[in-house]
Each structure stands twice: as C-alpha cells, then as structure tokens.
Amino acid sequence: MYTEILKQKIIHYYTKYYRDDCSLPNYQELAEARVNEEQREKVRMEKLLEIMPFDFGNTKQFIMGAGTGGLAINLTQEWQAEVYGNEPNEEALEIIKDKCKERGIEADHFNNEYGEDLKSASDNQFDFVHCHTVIEHVADVRQC
C-alpha cells in the first residue's frame, strides 16, 4: 500500500499520539492499525451514508483537521472527489502530503492551518465539509 518509509512515519506519529497524548496501553496495536486507516474511513463513510444519503461522487470537499489523510485518500479514490483540507500538526500534514504523492493525488490541497484561522477556504466553496474528531482539539469551537 505505502512505502516502508511512509509506513514507519505513520506508526511513529501514532505511537507518540496514542502513548504520550492519550496514555493508551495498546498504543502500539492502535498505531500499527493506522497504516491501513483508509479502510477504516471507508467503513465510516458507509455508516455516514446510512444516516445521511449524499452523493459524494465528483464533488469538492473540505476536511477540517485532515489528520494523516485516511479520509482524503478514501474520498479521492472511492468517490473521485476533489479534496482539500487543513491540518495544524506539521508531522501529520507531512504524512498527508507523502500519501498523496504516493497515490498520485494533489498534495497542495492540504494546508498547515488551524480551524480558527483558515485562509485557504472561503464560504460556499465546497459541496461538503467533514469535521470528525476535531472539536476536542480546537481552542475556540465557535470561531472554528
């Protein structure tokens, strides 16, 4: 799926996150599972479609807090969507861009920005905005 170097970047990033930030005892297992996070995002999208039917195909979408790009890859490859996003964590953003490059996806659509201060997105620019597991990371929810 990805080069060994990128797989190790993903595991390293999520090991730190799950071990140091979340203090989870099974951090290594969780980190290794993130190498295939696109499959997890596919299942999540299927659940989303059950409760909110929407044709995601050939749309322009934005991911608020794009993480390491699992959803972006899924939307691009499964739905042929044009995907943009922000990610304030520079290490995660580097992984998104590496994933995009390995998959032949436009990597410049993702920016290092906080949701409270988006400069790369404007009103009425996207057909759909994803904001999943973001609220607990922002300083000002209303502004974001």
PDB file of C-alpha atoms in Angstrom:
ATOM      1  CA  MET A   1       0.000   0.000   0.000  1.00  0.00           C
ATOM      2  CA  TYR A   2       2.625   2.569   1.040  1.00  0.00           C
ATOM      3  CA  THR A   3       6.400   2.532   1.005  1.00  0.00           C
ATOM      4  CA  GLU A   4       8.096   1.160   4.097  1.00  0.00           C
ATOM      5  CA  ILE A   5       9.435   4.624   4.943  1.00  0.00           C
ATOM      6  CA  LEU A   6       5.926   6.108   4.930  1.00  0.00           C
ATOM      7  CA  LYS A   7       4.538   3.192   6.958  1.00  0.00           C
ATOM      8  CA  GLN A   8       7.183   3.835   9.608  1.00  0.00           C
ATOM      9  CA  LYS A   9       6.346   7.570   9.655  1.00  0.00           C
ATOM     10  CA  ILE A  10       2.681   6.716  10.251  1.00  0.00           C
ATOM     11  CA  ILE A  11       3.496   4.235  13.023  1.00  0.00           C
ATOM     12  CA  HIS A  12       5.920   6.666  14.670  1.00  0.00           C
ATOM     13  CA  TYR A  13       3.394   9.520  14.586  1.00  0.00           C
ATOM     14  CA  TYR A  14       0.550   7.463  16.043  1.00  0.00           C
ATOM     15  CA  THR A  15       2.752   5.710  18.598  1.00  0.00           C
ATOM     16  CA  LYS A  16       3.582   9.115  20.064  1.00  0.00           C
ATOM     17  CA  TYR A  17      -0.051  10.196  19.889  1.00  0.00           C
ATOM     18  CA  TYR A  18      -1.621   7.108  21.458  1.00  0.00           C
ATOM     19  CA  ARG A  19       1.149   6.552  24.025  1.00  0.00           C
ATOM     20  CA  ASP A  20       2.056  10.096  25.052  1.00  0.00           C
ATOM     21  CA  ASP A  21      -1.089  12.133  24.414  1.00  0.00           C
ATOM     22  CA  CYS A  22      -3.765   9.514  25.081  1.00  0.00           C
ATOM     23  CA  SER A  23      -1.895   7.198  27.515  1.00  0.00           C
ATOM     24  CA  LEU A  24      -3.460   4.123  25.952  1.00  0.00           C
ATOM     25  CA  PRO A  25      -1.957   0.770  26.964  1.00  0.00           C
ATOM     26  CA  ASN A  26      -2.473  -0.763  23.494  1.00  0.00           C
ATOM     27  CA  TYR A  27      -0.812   2.192  21.733  1.00  0.00           C
ATOM     28  CA  GLN A  28       1.404   0.028  19.510  1.00  0.00           C
ATOM     29  CA  GLU A  29      -1.515  -2.013  18.173  1.00  0.00           C
ATOM     30  CA  LEU A  30      -3.509   1.144  17.504  1.00  0.00           C
ATOM     31  CA  ALA A  31      -0.555   2.849  15.805  1.00  0.00           C
ATOM     32  CA  GLU A  32       0.080  -0.110  13.506  1.00  0.00           C
ATOM     33  CA  ALA A  33      -3.604  -0.238  12.556  1.00  0.00           C
ATOM     34  CA  ARG A  34      -3.376   3.342  11.281  1.00  0.00           C
ATOM     35  CA  VAL A  35      -1.190   2.205   8.374  1.00  0.00           C
ATOM     36  CA  ASN A  36      -4.467   0.983   6.822  1.00  0.00           C
ATOM     37  CA  GLU A  37      -6.664   3.836   8.033  1.00  0.00           C
ATOM     38  CA  GLU A  38      -8.210   4.251   4.594  1.00  0.00           C
ATOM     39  CA  GLN A  39     -10.151   1.018   5.168  1.00  0.00           C
ATOM     40  CA  ARG A  40     -11.429   2.365   8.497  1.00  0.00           C
ATOM     41  CA  GLU A  41     -12.529   5.546   6.727  1.00  0.00           C
ATOM     42  CA  LYS A  42     -14.348   3.501   4.096  1.00  0.00           C
ATOM     43  CA  VAL A  43     -16.417   1.825   6.838  1.00  0.00           C
ATOM     44  CA  ARG A  44     -17.078   5.197   8.486  1.00  0.00           C
ATOM     45  CA  MET A  45     -18.262   6.630   5.162  1.00  0.00           C
ATOM     46  CA  GLU A  46     -20.631   3.679   4.705  1.00  0.00           C
ATOM     47  CA  LYS A  47     -22.136   4.407   8.134  1.00  0.00           C
ATOM     48  CA  LEU A  48     -22.424   8.098   7.293  1.00  0.00           C
ATOM     49  CA  LEU A  49     -24.310   7.246   4.102  1.00  0.00           C
ATOM     50  CA  GLU A  50     -26.780   5.127   6.081  1.00  0.00           C
ATOM     51  CA  ILE A  51     -27.858   8.119   8.144  1.00  0.00           C
ATOM     52  CA  MET A  52     -27.308  10.854   5.574  1.00  0.00           C
ATOM     53  CA  PRO A  53     -27.642   9.838   1.939  1.00  0.00           C
ATOM     54  CA  PHE A  54     -25.432  12.101  -0.154  1.00  0.00           C
ATOM     55  CA  ASP A  55     -23.730  11.556  -3.477  1.00  0.00           C
ATOM     56  CA  PHE A  56     -20.088  12.221  -2.640  1.00  0.00           C
ATOM     57  CA  GLY A  57     -19.008  11.412  -6.185  1.00  0.00           C
ATOM     58  CA  ASN A  58     -17.258  14.100  -8.204  1.00  0.00           C
ATOM     59  CA  THR A  59     -17.763  16.751  -5.534  1.00  0.00           C
ATOM     60  CA  LYS A  60     -15.484  19.327  -3.983  1.00  0.00           C
ATOM     61  CA  GLN A  61     -14.953  18.567  -0.292  1.00  0.00           C
ATOM     62  CA  PHE A  62     -13.046  20.021   2.642  1.00  0.00           C
ATOM     63  CA  ILE A  63     -11.719  18.103   5.636  1.00  0.00           C
ATOM     64  CA  MET A  64     -11.381  20.174   8.796  1.00  0.00           C
ATOM     65  CA  GLY A  65      -8.463  18.617  10.654  1.00  0.00           C
ATOM     66  CA  ALA A  66      -7.410  16.164   7.961  1.00  0.00           C
ATOM     67  CA  GLY A  67      -5.171  14.118  10.297  1.00  0.00           C
ATOM     68  CA  THR A  68      -2.884  11.821   8.354  1.00  0.00           C
ATOM     69  CA  GLY A  69      -5.093  11.720   5.274  1.00  0.00           C
ATOM     70  CA  GLY A  70      -7.085   8.494   5.514  1.00  0.00           C
ATOM     71  CA  LEU A  71     -10.377  10.184   4.696  1.00  0.00           C
ATOM     72  CA  ALA A  72      -8.792  12.295   1.963  1.00  0.00           C
ATOM     73  CA  ILE A  73      -7.392   9.224   0.228  1.00  0.00           C
ATOM     74  CA  ASN A  74     -10.705   7.393   0.582  1.00  0.00           C
ATOM     75  CA  LEU A  75     -12.776  10.275  -0.805  1.00  0.00           C
ATOM     76  CA  THR A  76     -10.412  10.759  -3.718  1.00  0.00           C
ATOM     77  CA  GLN A  77     -10.088   7.118  -4.701  1.00  0.00           C
ATOM     78  CA  GLU A  78     -13.544   5.745  -3.822  1.00  0.00           C
ATOM     79  CA  TRP A  79     -15.609   8.804  -4.773  1.00  0.00           C
ATOM     80  CA  GLN A  80     -13.391  10.705  -7.246  1.00  0.00           C
ATOM     81  CA  ALA A  81     -13.919  13.784  -5.084  1.00  0.00           C
ATOM     82  CA  GLU A  82     -11.696  16.824  -5.258  1.00  0.00           C
ATOM     83  CA  VAL A  83     -10.492  17.039  -1.660  1.00  0.00           C
ATOM     84  CA  TYR A  84      -8.972  19.914   0.298  1.00  0.00           C
ATOM     85  CA  GLY A  85      -8.202  20.267   3.962  1.00  0.00           C
ATOM     86  CA  ASN A  86      -6.338  21.804   6.840  1.00  0.00           C
ATOM     87  CA  GLU A  87      -4.115  20.124   9.406  1.00  0.00           C
ATOM     88  CA  PRO A  88      -2.355  22.170  12.090  1.00  0.00           C
ATOM     89  CA  ASN A  89       0.057  19.380  13.065  1.00  0.00           C
ATOM     90  CA  GLU A  90       3.088  19.634  10.770  1.00  0.00           C
ATOM     91  CA  GLU A  91       4.084  15.973  11.179  1.00  0.00           C
ATOM     92  CA  ALA A  92       0.573  14.794  10.264  1.00  0.00           C
ATOM     93  CA  LEU A  93       0.488  17.207   7.319  1.00  0.00           C
ATOM     94  CA  GLU A  94       3.764  15.780   6.039  1.00  0.00           C
ATOM     95  CA  ILE A  95       2.217  12.293   6.145  1.00  0.00           C
ATOM     96  CA  ILE A  96      -0.859  13.503   4.226  1.00  0.00           C
ATOM     97  CA  LYS A  97       1.346  15.009   1.540  1.00  0.00           C
ATOM     98  CA  ASP A  98       3.505  11.864   1.336  1.00  0.00           C
ATOM     99  CA  LYS A  99       0.400   9.693   0.994  1.00  0.00           C
ATOM    100  CA  CYS A 100      -0.970  11.956  -1.724  1.00  0.00           C
ATOM    101  CA  LYS A 101       2.283  11.877  -3.659  1.00  0.00           C
ATOM    102  CA  GLU A 102       2.457   8.071  -3.475  1.00  0.00           C
ATOM    103  CA  ARG A 103      -1.146   7.816  -4.708  1.00  0.00           C
ATOM    104  CA  GLY A 104      -0.899  10.494  -7.411  1.00  0.00           C
ATOM    105  CA  ILE A 105      -3.245  12.908  -5.622  1.00  0.00           C
ATOM    106  CA  GLU A 106      -2.863  16.699  -5.457  1.00  0.00           C
ATOM    107  CA  ALA A 107      -0.851  17.238  -2.247  1.00  0.00           C
ATOM    108  CA  ASP A 108      -1.032  21.047  -2.372  1.00  0.00           C
ATOM    109  CA  HIS A 109      -4.730  20.956  -1.458  1.00  0.00           C
ATOM    110  CA  PHE A 110      -3.770  20.499   2.214  1.00  0.00           C
ATOM    111  CA  ASN A 111      -2.512  23.361   4.356  1.00  0.00           C
ATOM    112  CA  ASN A 112      -0.930  23.831   7.759  1.00  0.00           C
ATOM    113  CA  GLU A 113      -3.691  25.918   9.356  1.00  0.00           C
ATOM    114  CA  TYR A 114      -5.828  25.977  12.459  1.00  0.00           C
ATOM    115  CA  GLY A 115      -9.596  25.865  12.002  1.00  0.00           C
ATOM    116  CA  GLU A 116      -9.942  29.152  13.865  1.00  0.00           C
ATOM    117  CA  ASP A 117      -7.805  30.920  11.258  1.00  0.00           C
ATOM    118  CA  LEU A 118      -8.496  29.348   7.871  1.00  0.00           C
ATOM    119  CA  LYS A 119      -7.146  31.361   4.999  1.00  0.00           C
ATOM    120  CA  SER A 120      -7.228  28.648   2.329  1.00  0.00           C
ATOM    121  CA  ALA A 121     -11.018  28.179   2.306  1.00  0.00           C
ATOM    122  CA  SER A 122     -13.864  30.604   1.711  1.00  0.00           C
ATOM    123  CA  ASP A 123     -17.642  30.459   2.095  1.00  0.00           C
ATOM    124  CA  ASN A 124     -19.670  28.434  -0.409  1.00  0.00           C
ATOM    125  CA  GLN A 125     -16.568  26.903  -1.942  1.00  0.00           C
ATOM    126  CA  PHE A 126     -17.268  23.243  -1.083  1.00  0.00           C
ATOM    127  CA  ASP A 127     -20.101  20.782  -1.584  1.00  0.00           C
ATOM    128  CA  PHE A 128     -19.412  19.073   1.742  1.00  0.00           C
ATOM    129  CA  VAL A 129     -17.274  19.790   4.815  1.00  0.00           C
ATOM    130  CA  HIS A 130     -16.069  16.958   7.062  1.00  0.00           C
ATOM    131  CA  CYS A 131     -15.344  17.713  10.693  1.00  0.00           C
ATOM    132  CA  HIS A 132     -14.779  14.413  12.508  1.00  0.00           C
ATOM    133  CA  THR A 133     -12.922  14.212  15.844  1.00  0.00           C
ATOM    134  CA  VAL A 134     -11.901  17.864  15.644  1.00  0.00           C
ATOM    135  CA  ILE A 135     -13.866  19.715  18.315  1.00  0.00           C
ATOM    136  CA  GLU A 136     -11.745  18.339  21.170  1.00  0.00           C
ATOM    137  CA  HIS A 137      -8.619  19.790  19.545  1.00  0.00           C
ATOM    138  CA  VAL A 138      -9.672  23.386  18.915  1.00  0.00           C
ATOM    139  CA  ALA A 139      -9.184  26.361  21.208  1.00  0.00           C
ATOM    140  CA  ASP A 140     -12.309  28.262  20.103  1.00  0.00           C
ATOM    141  CA  VAL A 141     -15.112  25.994  18.887  1.00  0.00           C
ATOM    142  CA  ARG A 142     -17.416  28.814  17.823  1.00  0.00           C
ATOM    143  CA  GLN A 143     -14.730  30.556  15.772  1.00  0.00           C
ATOM    144  CA  CYS A 144     -13.636  27.280  14.221  1.00  0.00           C
TER     145      CYS A 144
END
